[in-house]
Amino acid sequence: MARFGKYTAMIYLLLAVAALEFIGLAGVLLLGGQEGAGPTALAADVEDPAAPAAEEEVMPAWLEPTPTVIVEKSPPPGELTAAEILSSAQVIAHGMGAAGGEATLNCREGFLEQYAKGVRVFEVDLRLTRDQKVVLRHDWRTGWQDGVGETAVPTLEEFLSKPIQKKYTPLSFQDLLLLMEEYPDICIITDSKFTEAEIVTLQFEAMLQDARELGLSYLFDRMAIQIYDPLMFRVVDAVHHFRYYIYTLYTDGFARTEEDFQEKAAFCVENGILGITMWDYWWRAEYAPIAGQLGLAVYTHTVNDAAEAARLLDEGVKAVYTDELTPGDLAPAAENDIPQDTGEPKEEGESTWN
């Protein structure tokens, strides 16, 4: 070893260079292997079109939810339409009929009270709840239901859970449909209140959905849809073409001339609308020949005096909307075996309509 002493430093240098070259070569080989594996690894993540598709997991049949099948019902044989029921009616119960002397409650008790007295046509007020369901309600005034008001519109559940005036049963639109199914001899006239296209669309789409959910869409043939101006008619009819409409003038206005009546009557004829409703003090006997010639019915609201109702009917009005009058109140005295006077004074004047 001593004889190589003078070469020791050079030997170590050569060994160090060799080691560095070995390390570099190993690094190159390792990197090359990774680069070669890169595309292969990436390719593994790309679906091969030629490869068979992986089988999807199939839920066992016994775990699949059972679909709800709604069977659309048919009207019972011989059921009358809205037009046929209206043709023999002289009174239309305003707001579903008074209950306990209180008007426009739109409650079940009002309906039953007036139905028992022979009323068969009922006007109903419709509103949207906070969750956009249709219910029977004239307005959201405070005092009728706990916690309900113009600034506290309830949900459907809240509305149905709170008795009106703490004793009367509130009704949803579906409840109304079920009443119509139970009482196949009644006709409904809607008062949906609003003319704005967005609200009108929401209301009538919700009504149609309620009917579909119950399989009771046929009941719309026993309804007359009140429209308040030509634009609203087009909006409603675009949502669904209902069989019967009534053109009610309290929103659109009326000049009270024969020319204006003729114009509105012509609109009805052109669009297959059943008739016209107006305030009782807007009526003139001169309208009767025009309506008769065109085959239109004219209705007036709101009439709570029997003598006034009789005069309007004699002059050509087909029927009157009323809070409390019944067919017995309008029958000729000679036909009544028992006087209709209950001993209570009659309330005169108009109730709030809109």
Short mmCIF file of C-alpha atoms in Angstrom, two decimals:
data_model
loop_
_atom_site.label_atom_id
_atom_site.label_comp_id
_atom_site.label_asym_id
_atom_site.label_seq_id
_atom_site.Cartn_x
_atom_site.Cartn_y
_atom_site.Cartn_z
CA MET A 1 0.00 0.00 0.00
CA ALA A 2 2.88 2.27 0.70
CA ARG A 3 4.08 1.94 -2.86
CA PHE A 4 0.85 3.41 -4.07
CA GLY A 5 0.90 6.21 -1.53
CA LYS A 6 1.72 8.90 -3.99
CA TYR A 7 -1.24 7.85 -6.10
CA THR A 8 -3.73 7.64 -3.27
CA ALA A 9 -5.25 11.09 -3.82
CA MET A 10 -5.70 10.44 -7.53
CA ILE A 11 -7.36 7.07 -6.85
CA TYR A 12 -9.83 8.66 -4.46
CA LEU A 13 -10.64 11.34 -7.00
CA LEU A 14 -11.34 8.76 -9.70
CA LEU A 15 -13.56 6.78 -7.32
CA ALA A 16 -15.52 9.92 -6.46
CA VAL A 17 -16.08 10.73 -10.15
CA ALA A 18 -17.23 7.18 -10.81
CA ALA A 19 -19.67 7.34 -7.93
CA LEU A 20 -21.12 10.61 -9.21
CA GLU A 21 -21.53 9.15 -12.71
CA PHE A 22 -23.28 6.08 -11.25
CA ILE A 23 -25.66 8.23 -9.25
CA GLY A 24 -26.46 10.35 -12.34
CA LEU A 25 -27.07 7.26 -14.48
CA ALA A 26 -29.38 5.80 -11.85
CA GLY A 27 -31.35 9.07 -11.74
CA VAL A 28 -31.75 9.13 -15.52
CA LEU A 29 -32.95 5.53 -15.54
CA LEU A 30 -35.40 6.22 -12.73
CA LEU A 31 -36.82 9.36 -14.42
CA GLY A 32 -37.18 7.57 -17.71
CA GLY A 33 -39.12 4.83 -16.04
CA GLN A 34 -41.53 7.33 -14.52
CA GLU A 35 -42.00 9.14 -17.83
CA GLY A 36 -42.69 5.86 -19.51
CA ALA A 37 -45.23 4.97 -16.91
CA GLY A 38 -46.93 8.41 -17.04
CA PRO A 39 -49.05 7.98 -20.16
CA THR A 40 -49.92 4.46 -19.14
CA ALA A 41 -51.13 5.65 -15.77
CA LEU A 42 -53.11 8.50 -17.30
CA ALA A 43 -54.59 6.21 -19.89
CA ALA A 44 -55.91 4.05 -17.12
CA ASP A 45 -58.10 6.96 -16.02
CA VAL A 46 -59.61 7.44 -19.49
CA GLU A 47 -62.55 5.21 -20.38
CA ASP A 48 -61.78 2.96 -23.28
CA PRO A 49 -64.67 3.15 -25.76
CA ALA A 50 -64.10 -0.45 -26.71
CA ALA A 51 -64.19 -1.64 -23.12
CA PRO A 52 -67.45 -3.10 -21.82
CA ALA A 53 -69.52 -0.63 -19.78
CA ALA A 54 -69.50 -1.11 -16.05
CA GLU A 55 -72.76 -2.44 -14.73
CA GLU A 56 -74.87 0.13 -12.86
CA GLU A 57 -76.14 -0.79 -9.47
CA VAL A 58 -79.81 -1.68 -9.70
CA MET A 59 -82.05 -1.06 -6.68
CA PRO A 60 -84.02 -4.17 -5.76
CA ALA A 61 -87.63 -3.92 -6.87
CA TRP A 62 -88.88 -4.24 -3.31
CA LEU A 63 -86.93 -1.12 -2.37
CA GLU A 64 -88.27 1.01 -5.23
CA PRO A 65 -90.89 3.59 -4.09
CA THR A 66 -94.40 2.78 -5.26
CA PRO A 67 -95.50 5.52 -7.70
CA THR A 68 -98.73 7.32 -6.82
CA VAL A 69 -101.25 6.67 -9.56
CA ILE A 70 -103.99 9.30 -9.71
CA VAL A 71 -107.08 8.13 -11.53
CA GLU A 72 -109.10 11.00 -12.98
CA LYS A 73 -112.70 10.54 -11.96
CA SER A 74 -115.68 11.00 -14.25
CA PRO A 75 -118.83 12.99 -13.49
CA PRO A 76 -121.77 10.91 -12.30
CA PRO A 77 -124.36 10.17 -14.98
CA GLY A 78 -126.74 13.05 -15.57
CA GLU A 79 -124.67 15.64 -13.69
CA LEU A 80 -125.57 19.17 -14.74
CA THR A 81 -123.05 21.75 -15.94
CA ALA A 82 -122.50 25.21 -14.50
CA ALA A 83 -124.59 26.76 -17.29
CA GLU A 84 -127.48 24.37 -16.66
CA ILE A 85 -127.49 24.97 -12.89
CA LEU A 86 -127.22 28.75 -13.37
CA SER A 87 -130.11 28.75 -15.83
CA SER A 88 -132.59 27.90 -13.07
CA ALA A 89 -131.02 29.98 -10.28
CA GLN A 90 -132.20 33.40 -9.06
CA VAL A 91 -129.82 33.78 -6.12
CA ILE A 92 -126.05 33.35 -5.88
CA ALA A 93 -124.63 33.04 -2.37
CA HIS A 94 -121.96 35.73 -2.02
CA GLY A 95 -118.79 34.58 -0.24
CA MET A 96 -120.13 31.02 0.10
CA GLY A 97 -123.17 32.32 1.98
CA ALA A 98 -123.67 33.95 5.36
CA ALA A 99 -123.10 31.96 8.55
CA GLY A 100 -124.73 33.15 11.74
CA GLY A 101 -125.62 36.40 10.03
CA GLU A 102 -121.98 37.12 9.10
CA ALA A 103 -121.22 37.56 5.39
CA THR A 104 -118.27 36.56 3.16
CA LEU A 105 -116.78 34.09 5.61
CA ASN A 106 -116.32 31.50 2.86
CA CYS A 107 -116.66 28.75 5.44
CA ARG A 108 -118.19 25.29 5.48
CA GLU A 109 -120.95 26.32 7.88
CA GLY A 110 -122.10 29.13 5.56
CA PHE A 111 -122.30 26.69 2.68
CA LEU A 112 -124.32 24.16 4.66
CA GLU A 113 -126.68 26.83 6.02
CA GLN A 114 -127.47 28.23 2.57
CA TYR A 115 -127.61 24.82 0.88
CA ALA A 116 -130.25 23.71 3.40
CA LYS A 117 -132.31 26.76 2.36
CA GLY A 118 -132.27 25.75 -1.30
CA VAL A 119 -129.31 27.75 -2.63
CA ARG A 120 -127.41 25.91 -5.35
CA VAL A 121 -125.04 28.54 -6.77
CA PHE A 122 -122.16 29.76 -4.60
CA GLU A 123 -119.68 32.53 -5.31
CA VAL A 124 -116.35 31.92 -3.55
CA ASP A 125 -113.49 34.33 -2.82
CA LEU A 126 -110.02 32.96 -3.50
CA ARG A 127 -106.64 33.97 -2.10
CA LEU A 128 -103.08 32.62 -2.23
CA THR A 129 -101.40 31.57 0.98
CA ARG A 130 -97.77 32.31 1.75
CA ASP A 131 -96.79 28.93 0.27
CA GLN A 132 -98.86 29.67 -2.85
CA LYS A 133 -101.82 27.42 -2.19
CA VAL A 134 -105.37 28.53 -2.98
CA VAL A 135 -107.83 28.94 -0.12
CA LEU A 136 -111.30 30.44 0.32
CA ARG A 137 -110.87 33.86 1.90
CA HIS A 138 -112.29 37.28 1.00
CA ASP A 139 -109.27 39.22 2.30
CA TRP A 140 -106.56 38.95 4.95
CA ARG A 141 -108.21 41.33 7.41
CA THR A 142 -107.14 40.97 11.02
CA GLY A 143 -109.50 39.64 13.66
CA TRP A 144 -110.94 36.70 11.77
CA GLN A 145 -108.14 34.21 12.47
CA ASP A 146 -105.49 34.34 15.18
CA GLY A 147 -102.22 35.79 13.90
CA VAL A 148 -103.52 36.34 10.35
CA GLY A 149 -103.51 39.73 8.63
CA GLU A 150 -102.41 41.66 5.57
CA THR A 151 -98.82 41.60 6.86
CA ALA A 152 -99.09 38.06 8.25
CA VAL A 153 -100.39 35.92 5.39
CA PRO A 154 -100.53 32.30 6.60
CA THR A 155 -99.33 29.10 5.00
CA LEU A 156 -101.98 26.59 3.97
CA GLU A 157 -101.40 24.57 7.13
CA GLU A 158 -101.65 27.65 9.34
CA PHE A 159 -104.81 28.83 7.57
CA LEU A 160 -106.60 25.50 7.99
CA SER A 161 -105.55 25.15 11.63
CA LYS A 162 -107.20 28.42 12.78
CA PRO A 163 -111.01 28.55 12.93
CA ILE A 164 -112.56 31.69 11.48
CA GLN A 165 -113.90 33.82 14.33
CA LYS A 166 -112.88 30.87 16.53
CA LYS A 167 -115.86 28.76 15.41
CA TYR A 168 -116.13 28.44 11.62
CA THR A 169 -114.30 25.96 9.41
CA PRO A 170 -111.87 27.47 6.87
CA LEU A 171 -111.68 25.81 3.47
CA SER A 172 -108.90 25.17 0.99
CA PHE A 173 -109.58 24.92 -2.73
CA GLN A 174 -109.24 21.15 -2.41
CA ASP A 175 -111.88 21.21 0.34
CA LEU A 176 -114.15 23.08 -2.07
CA LEU A 177 -113.63 20.44 -4.74
CA LEU A 178 -114.50 17.70 -2.26
CA LEU A 179 -117.68 19.58 -1.33
CA MET A 180 -118.58 19.81 -5.01
CA GLU A 181 -118.06 16.08 -5.36
CA GLU A 182 -120.25 15.45 -2.31
CA TYR A 183 -122.96 17.85 -3.53
CA PRO A 184 -123.24 17.25 -7.30
CA ASP A 185 -126.12 19.70 -7.76
CA ILE A 186 -124.17 22.87 -6.92
CA CYS A 187 -122.39 25.37 -9.14
CA ILE A 188 -119.41 27.55 -8.12
CA ILE A 189 -118.55 31.04 -9.36
CA THR A 190 -114.97 32.06 -8.63
CA ASP A 191 -113.89 35.49 -7.40
CA SER A 192 -110.10 35.34 -7.63
CA LYS A 193 -109.70 39.08 -6.92
CA PHE A 194 -106.52 39.87 -8.87
CA THR A 195 -105.84 40.82 -12.50
CA GLU A 196 -102.01 40.92 -12.48
CA ALA A 197 -100.80 38.26 -14.91
CA GLU A 198 -98.24 36.73 -12.53
CA ILE A 199 -100.72 36.33 -9.66
CA VAL A 200 -103.49 35.12 -11.96
CA THR A 201 -101.17 32.49 -13.40
CA LEU A 202 -100.07 31.31 -9.95
CA GLN A 203 -103.67 31.07 -8.73
CA PHE A 204 -105.07 29.11 -11.62
CA GLU A 205 -102.08 26.79 -11.97
CA ALA A 206 -102.43 25.98 -8.26
CA MET A 207 -106.16 25.35 -8.70
CA LEU A 208 -105.55 23.01 -11.62
CA GLN A 209 -102.87 21.16 -9.64
CA ASP A 210 -105.26 20.73 -6.70
CA ALA A 211 -107.86 19.22 -9.01
CA ARG A 212 -105.32 16.88 -10.62
CA GLU A 213 -104.12 15.65 -7.23
CA LEU A 214 -107.68 14.66 -6.33
CA GLY A 215 -108.60 13.36 -9.78
CA LEU A 216 -111.46 15.89 -9.86
CA SER A 217 -110.64 18.02 -12.89
CA TYR A 218 -114.10 17.35 -14.32
CA LEU A 219 -115.55 19.63 -11.63
CA PHE A 220 -114.35 22.69 -13.53
CA ASP A 221 -117.37 22.11 -15.78
CA ARG A 222 -119.47 23.06 -12.74
CA MET A 223 -117.57 26.32 -12.27
CA ALA A 224 -117.96 29.70 -13.90
CA ILE A 225 -114.69 31.62 -13.83
CA GLN A 226 -115.08 35.34 -13.24
CA ILE A 227 -112.73 37.48 -15.32
CA TYR A 228 -112.41 41.21 -14.74
CA ASP A 229 -111.00 42.56 -17.98
CA PRO A 230 -110.03 41.26 -21.45
CA LEU A 231 -106.35 40.85 -20.53
CA MET A 232 -107.17 38.68 -17.53
CA PHE A 233 -109.39 36.54 -19.74
CA ARG A 234 -106.48 35.93 -22.13
CA VAL A 235 -104.13 35.09 -19.25
CA VAL A 236 -106.54 32.63 -17.64
CA ASP A 237 -107.51 31.04 -20.92
CA ALA A 238 -103.81 30.55 -21.76
CA VAL A 239 -103.30 28.67 -18.49
CA HIS A 240 -106.35 26.52 -19.15
CA HIS A 241 -109.42 26.87 -21.34
CA PHE A 242 -112.32 26.69 -18.93
CA ARG A 243 -115.73 25.88 -20.29
CA TYR A 244 -117.60 28.76 -18.64
CA TYR A 245 -116.66 32.37 -17.90
CA ILE A 246 -118.48 35.41 -16.52
CA TYR A 247 -117.27 38.95 -17.30
CA THR A 248 -117.53 40.91 -14.03
CA LEU A 249 -117.25 44.67 -14.44
CA TYR A 250 -116.37 46.04 -11.01
CA THR A 251 -112.63 46.23 -11.81
CA ASP A 252 -112.76 47.15 -15.50
CA GLY A 253 -115.40 49.84 -15.04
CA PHE A 254 -118.58 50.58 -16.95
CA ALA A 255 -119.81 53.80 -18.55
CA ARG A 256 -123.43 52.70 -17.99
CA THR A 257 -124.46 53.48 -21.54
CA GLU A 258 -126.16 51.15 -23.98
CA GLU A 259 -123.16 51.53 -26.29
CA ASP A 260 -120.73 50.42 -23.60
CA PHE A 261 -122.97 47.52 -22.64
CA GLN A 262 -123.20 46.53 -26.30
CA GLU A 263 -119.39 46.61 -26.57
CA LYS A 264 -118.87 44.44 -23.50
CA ALA A 265 -121.62 42.08 -24.61
CA ALA A 266 -119.96 41.73 -28.01
CA PHE A 267 -116.67 40.80 -26.29
CA CYS A 268 -118.53 38.07 -24.41
CA VAL A 269 -120.11 36.68 -27.56
CA GLU A 270 -116.79 36.68 -29.43
CA ASN A 271 -115.11 34.72 -26.63
CA GLY A 272 -117.87 32.35 -25.62
CA ILE A 273 -118.43 34.03 -22.24
CA LEU A 274 -121.61 33.05 -20.41
CA GLY A 275 -122.72 36.43 -19.06
CA ILE A 276 -121.97 39.77 -17.41
CA THR A 277 -122.04 40.75 -13.73
CA MET A 278 -122.39 44.36 -12.56
CA TRP A 279 -123.35 46.41 -9.51
CA ASP A 280 -127.11 46.45 -9.02
CA TYR A 281 -127.21 50.26 -9.37
CA TRP A 282 -125.48 50.00 -12.76
CA TRP A 283 -128.34 47.97 -14.21
CA ARG A 284 -130.79 49.56 -16.65
CA ALA A 285 -133.81 47.83 -18.13
CA GLU A 286 -132.58 48.94 -21.57
CA TYR A 287 -129.79 46.37 -21.37
CA ALA A 288 -132.24 43.47 -21.24
CA PRO A 289 -133.14 43.42 -24.98
CA ILE A 290 -129.46 43.60 -25.95
CA ALA A 291 -128.55 40.71 -23.62
CA GLY A 292 -131.55 38.69 -24.76
CA GLN A 293 -130.74 39.15 -28.42
CA LEU A 294 -127.15 37.97 -27.85
CA GLY A 295 -128.09 35.12 -25.52
CA LEU A 296 -126.23 36.57 -22.52
CA ALA A 297 -127.23 36.39 -18.88
CA VAL A 298 -126.82 39.46 -16.65
CA TYR A 299 -126.19 39.16 -12.92
CA THR A 300 -126.06 41.92 -10.29
CA HIS A 301 -124.39 42.22 -6.90
CA THR A 302 -124.79 42.56 -3.97
CA VAL A 303 -128.54 42.57 -3.22
CA ASN A 304 -129.86 41.82 0.25
CA ASP A 305 -133.36 43.29 -0.05
CA ALA A 306 -136.02 40.92 -1.37
CA ALA A 307 -138.11 43.68 -3.00
CA GLU A 308 -135.07 45.09 -4.80
CA ALA A 309 -134.10 41.62 -5.97
CA ALA A 310 -137.61 41.00 -7.28
CA ARG A 311 -137.56 44.28 -9.24
CA LEU A 312 -134.22 43.45 -10.86
CA LEU A 313 -135.40 39.97 -11.81
CA ASP A 314 -138.61 41.40 -13.30
CA GLU A 315 -136.55 43.81 -15.44
CA GLY A 316 -134.43 41.06 -16.96
CA VAL A 317 -131.58 40.33 -14.52
CA LYS A 318 -131.00 36.57 -14.44
CA ALA A 319 -129.88 36.23 -10.81
CA VAL A 320 -128.58 38.35 -7.92
CA TYR A 321 -125.53 37.80 -5.76
CA THR A 322 -126.64 38.06 -2.14
CA ASP A 323 -125.34 37.58 1.37
CA GLU A 324 -128.56 36.26 2.85
CA LEU A 325 -131.49 35.96 0.40
CA THR A 326 -132.68 32.47 -0.46
CA PRO A 327 -135.02 31.09 -3.13
CA GLY A 328 -137.81 31.12 -0.52
CA ASP A 329 -137.38 34.86 -0.02
CA LEU A 330 -138.07 35.48 -3.70
CA ALA A 331 -141.00 33.11 -4.12
CA PRO A 332 -144.40 34.81 -4.64
CA ALA A 333 -146.24 35.24 -1.36
CA ALA A 334 -149.16 33.14 -2.61
CA GLU A 335 -146.87 30.15 -3.04
CA ASN A 336 -145.59 30.29 0.51
CA ASP A 337 -147.63 28.31 3.00
CA ILE A 338 -145.51 29.67 5.84
CA PRO A 339 -144.27 33.27 5.93
CA GLN A 340 -140.51 33.57 5.54
CA ASP A 341 -140.22 36.32 8.17
CA THR A 342 -137.90 35.12 10.94
CA GLY A 343 -138.66 38.03 13.23
CA GLU A 344 -135.23 39.53 12.70
CA PRO A 345 -134.81 42.81 10.78
CA LYS A 346 -133.31 42.47 7.33
CA GLU A 347 -129.98 44.12 6.74
CA GLU A 348 -130.06 46.45 3.77
CA GLY A 349 -127.26 47.79 1.64
CA GLU A 350 -124.26 46.26 -0.04
CA SER A 351 -121.59 44.17 1.56
CA THR A 352 -117.98 44.66 0.61
CA TRP A 353 -117.45 43.00 -2.76
CA ASN A 354 -113.87 43.51 -3.80
#
